GROMACS .gro file of C-alpha atoms in nm:
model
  330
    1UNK     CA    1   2.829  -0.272  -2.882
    2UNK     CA    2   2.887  -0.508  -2.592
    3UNK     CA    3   2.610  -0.781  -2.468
    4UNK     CA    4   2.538  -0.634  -2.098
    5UNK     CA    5   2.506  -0.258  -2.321
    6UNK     CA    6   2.243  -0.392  -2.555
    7UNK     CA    7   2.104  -0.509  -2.238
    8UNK     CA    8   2.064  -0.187  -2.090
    9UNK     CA    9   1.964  -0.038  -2.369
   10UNK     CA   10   1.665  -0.148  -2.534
   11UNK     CA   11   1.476   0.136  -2.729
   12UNK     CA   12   1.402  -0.028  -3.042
   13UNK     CA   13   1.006  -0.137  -2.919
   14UNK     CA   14   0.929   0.203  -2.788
   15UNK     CA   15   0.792   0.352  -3.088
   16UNK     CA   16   0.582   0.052  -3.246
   17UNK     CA   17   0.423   0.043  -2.840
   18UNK     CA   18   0.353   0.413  -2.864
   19UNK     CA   19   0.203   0.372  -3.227
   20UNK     CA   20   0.021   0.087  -3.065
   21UNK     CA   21  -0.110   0.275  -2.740
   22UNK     CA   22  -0.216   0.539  -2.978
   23UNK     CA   23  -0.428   0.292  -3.144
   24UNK     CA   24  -0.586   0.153  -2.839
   25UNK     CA   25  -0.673   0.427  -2.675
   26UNK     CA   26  -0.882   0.518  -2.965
   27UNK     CA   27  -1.050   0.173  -2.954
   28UNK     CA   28  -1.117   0.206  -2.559
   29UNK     CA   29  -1.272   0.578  -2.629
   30UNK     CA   30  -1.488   0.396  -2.905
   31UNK     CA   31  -1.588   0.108  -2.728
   32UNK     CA   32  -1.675   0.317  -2.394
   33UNK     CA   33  -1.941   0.514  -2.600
   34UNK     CA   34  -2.079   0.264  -2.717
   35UNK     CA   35  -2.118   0.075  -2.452
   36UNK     CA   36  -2.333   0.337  -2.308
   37UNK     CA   37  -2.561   0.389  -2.596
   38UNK     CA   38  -2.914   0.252  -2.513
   39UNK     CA   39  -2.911  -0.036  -2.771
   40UNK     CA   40  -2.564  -0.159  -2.660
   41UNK     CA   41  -2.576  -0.124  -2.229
   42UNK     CA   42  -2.673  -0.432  -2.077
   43UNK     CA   43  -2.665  -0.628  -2.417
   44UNK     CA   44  -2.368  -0.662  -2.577
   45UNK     CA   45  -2.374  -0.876  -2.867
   46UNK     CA   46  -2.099  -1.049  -2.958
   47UNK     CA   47  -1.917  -0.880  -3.211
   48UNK     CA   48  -1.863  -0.599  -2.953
   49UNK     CA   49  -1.700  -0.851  -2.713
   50UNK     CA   50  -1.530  -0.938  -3.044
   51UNK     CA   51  -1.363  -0.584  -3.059
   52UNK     CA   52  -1.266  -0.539  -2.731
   53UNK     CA   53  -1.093  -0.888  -2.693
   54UNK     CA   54  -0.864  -0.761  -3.012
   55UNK     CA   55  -0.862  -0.382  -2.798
   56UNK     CA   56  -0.716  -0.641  -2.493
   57UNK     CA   57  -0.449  -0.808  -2.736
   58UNK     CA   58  -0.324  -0.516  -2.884
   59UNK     CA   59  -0.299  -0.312  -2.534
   60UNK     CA   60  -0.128  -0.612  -2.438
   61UNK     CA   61   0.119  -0.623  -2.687
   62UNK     CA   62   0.196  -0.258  -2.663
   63UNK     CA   63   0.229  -0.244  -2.244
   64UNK     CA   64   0.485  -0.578  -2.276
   65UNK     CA   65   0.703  -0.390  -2.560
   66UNK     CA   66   0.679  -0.128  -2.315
   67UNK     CA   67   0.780  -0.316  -2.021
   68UNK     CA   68   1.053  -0.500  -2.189
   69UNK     CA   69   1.226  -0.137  -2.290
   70UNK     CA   70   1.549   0.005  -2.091
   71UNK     CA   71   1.603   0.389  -2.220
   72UNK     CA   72   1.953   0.507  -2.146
   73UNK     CA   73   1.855   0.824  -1.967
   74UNK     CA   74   1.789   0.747  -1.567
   75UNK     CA   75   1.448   1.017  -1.606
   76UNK     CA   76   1.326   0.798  -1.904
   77UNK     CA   77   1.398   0.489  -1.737
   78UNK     CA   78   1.204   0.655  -1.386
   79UNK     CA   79   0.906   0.776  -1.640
   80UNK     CA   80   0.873   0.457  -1.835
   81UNK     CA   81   0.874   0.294  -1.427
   82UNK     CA   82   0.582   0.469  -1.353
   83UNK     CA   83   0.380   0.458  -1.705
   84UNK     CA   84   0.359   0.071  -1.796
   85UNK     CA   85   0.211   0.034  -1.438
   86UNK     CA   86  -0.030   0.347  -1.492
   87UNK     CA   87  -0.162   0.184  -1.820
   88UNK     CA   88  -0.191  -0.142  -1.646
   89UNK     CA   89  -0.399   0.011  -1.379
   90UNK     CA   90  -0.599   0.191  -1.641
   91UNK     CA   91  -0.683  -0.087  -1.834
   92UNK     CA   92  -0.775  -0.271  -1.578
   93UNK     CA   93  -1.085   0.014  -1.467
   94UNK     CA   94  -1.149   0.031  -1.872
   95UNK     CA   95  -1.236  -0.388  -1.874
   96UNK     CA   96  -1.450  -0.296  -1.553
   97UNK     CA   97  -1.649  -0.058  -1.683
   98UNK     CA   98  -1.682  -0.242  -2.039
   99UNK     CA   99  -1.813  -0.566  -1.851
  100UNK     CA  100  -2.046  -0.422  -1.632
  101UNK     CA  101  -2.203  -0.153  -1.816
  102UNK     CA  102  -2.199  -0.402  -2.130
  103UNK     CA  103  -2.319  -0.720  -1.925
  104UNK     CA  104  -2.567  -0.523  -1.751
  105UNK     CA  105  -2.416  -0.638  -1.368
  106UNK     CA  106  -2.663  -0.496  -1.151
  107UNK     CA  107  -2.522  -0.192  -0.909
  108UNK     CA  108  -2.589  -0.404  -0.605
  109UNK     CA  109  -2.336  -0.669  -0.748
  110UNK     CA  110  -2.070  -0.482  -0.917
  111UNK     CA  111  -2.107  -0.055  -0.969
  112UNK     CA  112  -1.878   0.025  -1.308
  113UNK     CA  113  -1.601   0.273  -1.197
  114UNK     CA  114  -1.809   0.601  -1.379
  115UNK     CA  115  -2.092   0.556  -1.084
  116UNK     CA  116  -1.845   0.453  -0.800
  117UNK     CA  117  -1.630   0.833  -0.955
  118UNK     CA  118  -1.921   1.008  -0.972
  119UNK     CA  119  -2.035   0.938  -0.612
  120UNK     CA  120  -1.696   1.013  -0.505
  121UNK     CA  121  -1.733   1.341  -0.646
  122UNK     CA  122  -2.044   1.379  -0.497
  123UNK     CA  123  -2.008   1.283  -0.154
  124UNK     CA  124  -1.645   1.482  -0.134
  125UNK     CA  125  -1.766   1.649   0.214
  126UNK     CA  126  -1.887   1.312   0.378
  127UNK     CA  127  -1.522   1.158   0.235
  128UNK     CA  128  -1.309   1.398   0.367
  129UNK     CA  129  -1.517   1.373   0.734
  130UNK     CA  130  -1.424   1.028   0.720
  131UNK     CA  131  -1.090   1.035   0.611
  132UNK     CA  132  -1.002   1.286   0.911
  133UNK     CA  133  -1.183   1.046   1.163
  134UNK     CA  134  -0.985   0.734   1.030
  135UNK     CA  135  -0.673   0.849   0.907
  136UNK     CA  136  -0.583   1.177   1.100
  137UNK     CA  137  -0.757   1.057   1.433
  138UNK     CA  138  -0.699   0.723   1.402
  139UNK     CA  139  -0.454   0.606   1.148
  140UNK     CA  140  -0.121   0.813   1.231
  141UNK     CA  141  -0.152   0.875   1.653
  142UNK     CA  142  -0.203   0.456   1.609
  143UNK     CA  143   0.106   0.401   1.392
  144UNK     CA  144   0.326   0.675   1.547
  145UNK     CA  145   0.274   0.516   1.879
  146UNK     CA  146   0.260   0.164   1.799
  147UNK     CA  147   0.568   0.188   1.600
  148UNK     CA  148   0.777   0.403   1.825
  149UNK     CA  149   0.717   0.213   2.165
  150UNK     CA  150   0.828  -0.119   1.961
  151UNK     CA  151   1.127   0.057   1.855
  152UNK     CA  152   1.211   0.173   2.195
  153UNK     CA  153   1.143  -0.135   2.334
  154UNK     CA  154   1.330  -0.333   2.163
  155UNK     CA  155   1.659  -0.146   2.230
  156UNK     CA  156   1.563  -0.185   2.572
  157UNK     CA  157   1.520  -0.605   2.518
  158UNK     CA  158   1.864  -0.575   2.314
  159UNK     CA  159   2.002  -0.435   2.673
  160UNK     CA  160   1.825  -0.638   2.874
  161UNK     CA  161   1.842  -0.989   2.809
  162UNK     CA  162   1.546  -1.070   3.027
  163UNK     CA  163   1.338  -0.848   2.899
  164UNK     CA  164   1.373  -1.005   2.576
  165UNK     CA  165   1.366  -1.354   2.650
  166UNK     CA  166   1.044  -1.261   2.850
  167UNK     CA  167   0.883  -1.054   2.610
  168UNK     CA  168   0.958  -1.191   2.234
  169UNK     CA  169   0.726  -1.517   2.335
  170UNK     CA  170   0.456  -1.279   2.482
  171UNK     CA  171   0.498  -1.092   2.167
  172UNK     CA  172   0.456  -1.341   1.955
  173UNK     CA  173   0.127  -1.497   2.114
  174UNK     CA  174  -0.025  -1.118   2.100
  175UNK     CA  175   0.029  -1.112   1.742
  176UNK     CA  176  -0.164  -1.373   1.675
  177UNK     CA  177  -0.497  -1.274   1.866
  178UNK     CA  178  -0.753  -1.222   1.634
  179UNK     CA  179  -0.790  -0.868   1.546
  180UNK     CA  180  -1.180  -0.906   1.525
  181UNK     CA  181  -1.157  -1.049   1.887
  182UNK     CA  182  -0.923  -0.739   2.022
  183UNK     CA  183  -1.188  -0.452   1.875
  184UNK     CA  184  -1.498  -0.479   2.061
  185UNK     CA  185  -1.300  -0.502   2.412
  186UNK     CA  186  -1.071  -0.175   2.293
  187UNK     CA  187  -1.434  -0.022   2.214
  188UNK     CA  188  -1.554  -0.100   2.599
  189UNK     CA  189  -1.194   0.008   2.735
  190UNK     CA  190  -1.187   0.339   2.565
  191UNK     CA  191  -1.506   0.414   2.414
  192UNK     CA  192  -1.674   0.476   2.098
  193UNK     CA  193  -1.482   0.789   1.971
  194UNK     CA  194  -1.105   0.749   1.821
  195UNK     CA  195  -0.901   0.614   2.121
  196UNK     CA  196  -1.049   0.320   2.081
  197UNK     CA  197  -0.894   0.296   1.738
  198UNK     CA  198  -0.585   0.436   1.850
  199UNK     CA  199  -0.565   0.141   2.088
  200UNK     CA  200  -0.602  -0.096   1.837
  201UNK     CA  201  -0.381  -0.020   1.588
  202UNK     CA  202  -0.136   0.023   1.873
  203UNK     CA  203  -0.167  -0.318   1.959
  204UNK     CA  204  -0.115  -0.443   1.595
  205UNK     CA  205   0.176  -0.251   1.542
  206UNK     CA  206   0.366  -0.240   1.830
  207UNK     CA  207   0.478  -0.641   1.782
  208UNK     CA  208   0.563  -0.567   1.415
  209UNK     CA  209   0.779  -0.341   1.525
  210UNK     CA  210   0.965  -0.461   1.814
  211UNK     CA  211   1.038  -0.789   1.635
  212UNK     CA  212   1.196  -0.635   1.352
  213UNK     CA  213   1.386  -0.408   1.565
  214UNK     CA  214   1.533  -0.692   1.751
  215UNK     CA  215   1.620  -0.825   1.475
  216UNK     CA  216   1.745  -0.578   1.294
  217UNK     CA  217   2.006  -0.517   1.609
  218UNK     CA  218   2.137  -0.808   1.599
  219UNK     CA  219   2.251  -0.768   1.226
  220UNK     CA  220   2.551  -0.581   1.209
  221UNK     CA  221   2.831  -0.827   1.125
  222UNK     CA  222   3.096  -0.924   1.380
  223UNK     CA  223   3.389  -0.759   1.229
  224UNK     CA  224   3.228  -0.375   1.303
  225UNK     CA  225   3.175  -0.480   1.606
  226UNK     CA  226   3.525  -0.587   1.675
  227UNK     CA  227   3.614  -0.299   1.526
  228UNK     CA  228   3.388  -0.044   1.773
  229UNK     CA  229   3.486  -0.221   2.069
  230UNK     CA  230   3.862  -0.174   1.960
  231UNK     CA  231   3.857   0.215   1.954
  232UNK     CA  232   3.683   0.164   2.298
  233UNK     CA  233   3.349   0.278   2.221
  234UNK     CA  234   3.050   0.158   2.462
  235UNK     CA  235   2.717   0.074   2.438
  236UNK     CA  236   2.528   0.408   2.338
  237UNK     CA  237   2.806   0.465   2.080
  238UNK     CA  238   2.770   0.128   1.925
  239UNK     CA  239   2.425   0.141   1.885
  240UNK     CA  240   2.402   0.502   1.754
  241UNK     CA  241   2.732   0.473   1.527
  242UNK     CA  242   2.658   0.111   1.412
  243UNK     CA  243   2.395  -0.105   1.521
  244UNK     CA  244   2.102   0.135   1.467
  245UNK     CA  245   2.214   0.207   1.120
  246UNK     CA  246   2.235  -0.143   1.035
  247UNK     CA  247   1.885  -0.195   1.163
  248UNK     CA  248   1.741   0.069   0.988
  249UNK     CA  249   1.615  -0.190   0.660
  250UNK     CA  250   1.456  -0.380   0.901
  251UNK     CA  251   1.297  -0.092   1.089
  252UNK     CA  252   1.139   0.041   0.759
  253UNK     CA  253   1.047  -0.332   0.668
  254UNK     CA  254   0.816  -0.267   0.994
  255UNK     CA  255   0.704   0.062   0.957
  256UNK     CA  256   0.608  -0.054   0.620
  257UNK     CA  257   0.382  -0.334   0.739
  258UNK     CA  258   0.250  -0.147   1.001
  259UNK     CA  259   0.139   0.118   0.737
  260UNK     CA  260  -0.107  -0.098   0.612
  261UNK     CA  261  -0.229  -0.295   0.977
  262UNK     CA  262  -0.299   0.023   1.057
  263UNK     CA  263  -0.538   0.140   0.839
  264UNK     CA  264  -0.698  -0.181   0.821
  265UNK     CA  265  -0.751  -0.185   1.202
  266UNK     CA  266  -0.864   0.124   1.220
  267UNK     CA  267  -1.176   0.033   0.972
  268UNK     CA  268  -1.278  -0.263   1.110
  269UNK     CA  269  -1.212  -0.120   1.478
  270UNK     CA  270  -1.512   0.085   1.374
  271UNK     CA  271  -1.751  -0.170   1.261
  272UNK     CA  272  -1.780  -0.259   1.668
  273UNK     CA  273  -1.854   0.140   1.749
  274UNK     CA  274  -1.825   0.446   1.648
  275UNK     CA  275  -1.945   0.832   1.627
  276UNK     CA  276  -2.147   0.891   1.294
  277UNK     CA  277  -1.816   0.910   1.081
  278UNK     CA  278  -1.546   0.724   0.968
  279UNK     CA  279  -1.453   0.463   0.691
  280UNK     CA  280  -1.547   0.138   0.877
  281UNK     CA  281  -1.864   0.313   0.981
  282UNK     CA  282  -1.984   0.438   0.661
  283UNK     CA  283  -1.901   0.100   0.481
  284UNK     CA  284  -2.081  -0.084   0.661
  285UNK     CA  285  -2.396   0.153   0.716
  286UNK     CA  286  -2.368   0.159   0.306
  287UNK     CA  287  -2.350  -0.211   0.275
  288UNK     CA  288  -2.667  -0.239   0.486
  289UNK     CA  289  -2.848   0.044   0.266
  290UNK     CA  290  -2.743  -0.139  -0.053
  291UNK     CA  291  -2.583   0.160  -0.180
  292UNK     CA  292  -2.266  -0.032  -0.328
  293UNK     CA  293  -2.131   0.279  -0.530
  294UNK     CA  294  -2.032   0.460  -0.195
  295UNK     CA  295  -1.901   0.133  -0.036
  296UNK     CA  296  -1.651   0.141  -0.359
  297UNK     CA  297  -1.625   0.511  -0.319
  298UNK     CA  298  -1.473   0.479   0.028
  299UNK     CA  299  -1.239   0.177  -0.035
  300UNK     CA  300  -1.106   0.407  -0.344
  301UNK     CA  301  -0.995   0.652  -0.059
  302UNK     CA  302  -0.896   0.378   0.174
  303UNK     CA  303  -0.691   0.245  -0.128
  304UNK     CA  304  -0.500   0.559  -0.258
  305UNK     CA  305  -0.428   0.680   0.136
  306UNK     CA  306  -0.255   0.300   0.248
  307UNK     CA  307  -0.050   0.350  -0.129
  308UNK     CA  308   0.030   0.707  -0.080
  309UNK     CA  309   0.120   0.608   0.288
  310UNK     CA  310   0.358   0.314   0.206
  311UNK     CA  311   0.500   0.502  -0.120
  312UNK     CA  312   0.591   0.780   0.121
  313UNK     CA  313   0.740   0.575   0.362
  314UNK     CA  314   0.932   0.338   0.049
  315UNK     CA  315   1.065   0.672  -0.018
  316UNK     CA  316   1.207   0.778   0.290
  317UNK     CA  317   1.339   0.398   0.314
  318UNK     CA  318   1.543   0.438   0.014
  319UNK     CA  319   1.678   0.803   0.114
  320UNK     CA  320   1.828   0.702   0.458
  321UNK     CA  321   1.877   0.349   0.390
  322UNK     CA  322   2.060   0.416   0.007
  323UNK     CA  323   2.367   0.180   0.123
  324UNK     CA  324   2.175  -0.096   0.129
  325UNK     CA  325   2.320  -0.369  -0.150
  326UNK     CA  326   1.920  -0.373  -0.258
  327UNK     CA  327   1.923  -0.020  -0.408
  328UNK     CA  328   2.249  -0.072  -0.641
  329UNK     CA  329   2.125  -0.053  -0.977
  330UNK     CA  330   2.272  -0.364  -1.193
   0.00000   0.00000   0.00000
């Protein structure tokens, strides 16, 4: 077999790491009830830290002979993608709950993921009122609006020279305001209820947008060009047939970023006013009430929506934009 095919394929590890993740999963289920047995929560001694430092090595071990793997099969390949980061992630909350349960970290400091899950599951109705307020309300009219009228813009700056010598500077001073400075003066403009937030993350995402557009116009190379001008084709046509297309990496760069200004405007938009709901609002009630479980509950939710928002969005990027040199496989 070649070099660059024993590069590809690499299979031998897989079974030793599943052996291995076998064996550590029965040392995390161990080690996570005993942790909460009254003799052991809160005072660890040190032959339990022993155990889970060699529960750490050998998860460690298993995930990098994992990692290092390359399965022929594209699905394996996909799967084994998505299940060294998965165990990663898991890990990680398994170490959390270990060190604070086993430390005895007091709730106010540091709630172990079991009490931030179970107050998640309790306080489902008050979650999902927020999650409408912020995200549905908030969130998407923000983005969609933001994002679009820096798209359109900027093909009108790409037609109008002015306009884009006159704007890109303006542009770039907005985006550096302060967001905590913009907030409270979108609150007086447009109230306490969700158009304030709308105006917000409008105004954080409609630079983002517009200057990657521009950009992203000016990046088709000058061969296609010379080669729409000669079969006579004018401005719509070169920007529809070639010029859009071209920008469309760039485009998604933005819609990308602006995924995750968004949602972070919108919570901290409502730190400066708000109707009794939303993320921002109930964090920082929660904060005030000490009731750190439920601050951790909503940045969970906060935390899966920007992911699931930007994974959607990565998606579509790689389904429209799947001639892009980035995307061939080596």
């Amino acid at each position: 077999m070649s070099a660059p095919a024993q590069t590809r394929n690499r299979t031998d590890g897989i079974p030793a790491a599943l052996v291995g993740l076998v064996a550590v999963a029965a040392g995390c289920l161990w080690a996570l009830d005993a942790v909460h047995r009254p003799d052991l929560a809160g005072q660890a001694p040190a032959w339990f830290w022993g155990a889970i430092v060699a529960i750490w090595l050998a998860a460690w071990w298993a995930t990098d002979r994992l990692a290092r793997a390359v399965p022929p099969a594209p699905a394996a390949r996909r799967m084994l993608d998505l299940l060294v980061p998965i165990l990663f992630g898991a890990f990680l909350l398994f170490l959390w709950e270990i060190v604070t349960v086993g430390a005895g970290v007091p709730l106010v400091l540091m709630p172990p993921p079991s009490a931030i899950g179970a107050r998640l599951v309790q306080s489902l109705p008050i979650l999902a009122e927020d999650f409408v307020q912020t995200v549905l309300r908030a969130v998407i009219p923000g983005w969609a609006l933001g994002s679009g009228l820096g798209i359109a813009i900027a093909v009108l700056c790409d037609r109008l020279p002015f306009l884009r010598r006159g704007l890109m500077p303006i542009g770039n001073f907005v985006s550096a305001l302060p967001m905590i400075g913009i907030a409270p003066i979108m609150v007086m403009w447009f109230g306490f209820d969700w158009q304030s937030k709308v105006a917000v993350v409008v105004v954080m995402t409609f630079f983002p947008a517009l200057v990657n557009t521009v950009a992203g116009l000016s990046a088709s190379g000058a061969l296609e060009r010379d080669l729409m001008r000669s079969y006579a084709a004018d401005w719509a046509t070169t920007l529809l047939k070639l010029r859009l297309p071209a920008a469309m990496p760039f485009v998604f760069n933005a819609l990308k970023i602006n995924s995750t200004l968004a949602l972070i405007g919108a919570i901290v938009a409502e730190f400066f006013g708000t109707p009794i709901l939303g993320m921002g609002f109930r964090i920082s009630t929660e904060v005030g009430r000490m009731s750190l479980d439920m601050v951790w509950a909503e940045i969970a939710v906060a935390a899966v929506t920007g992911s699931v928002f930007y994974g959607l969005l990565a998606l579509a990027e790689r389904r429209i934009t799947f001639w892009h040199p980035s995307y061939r496989r080596r």
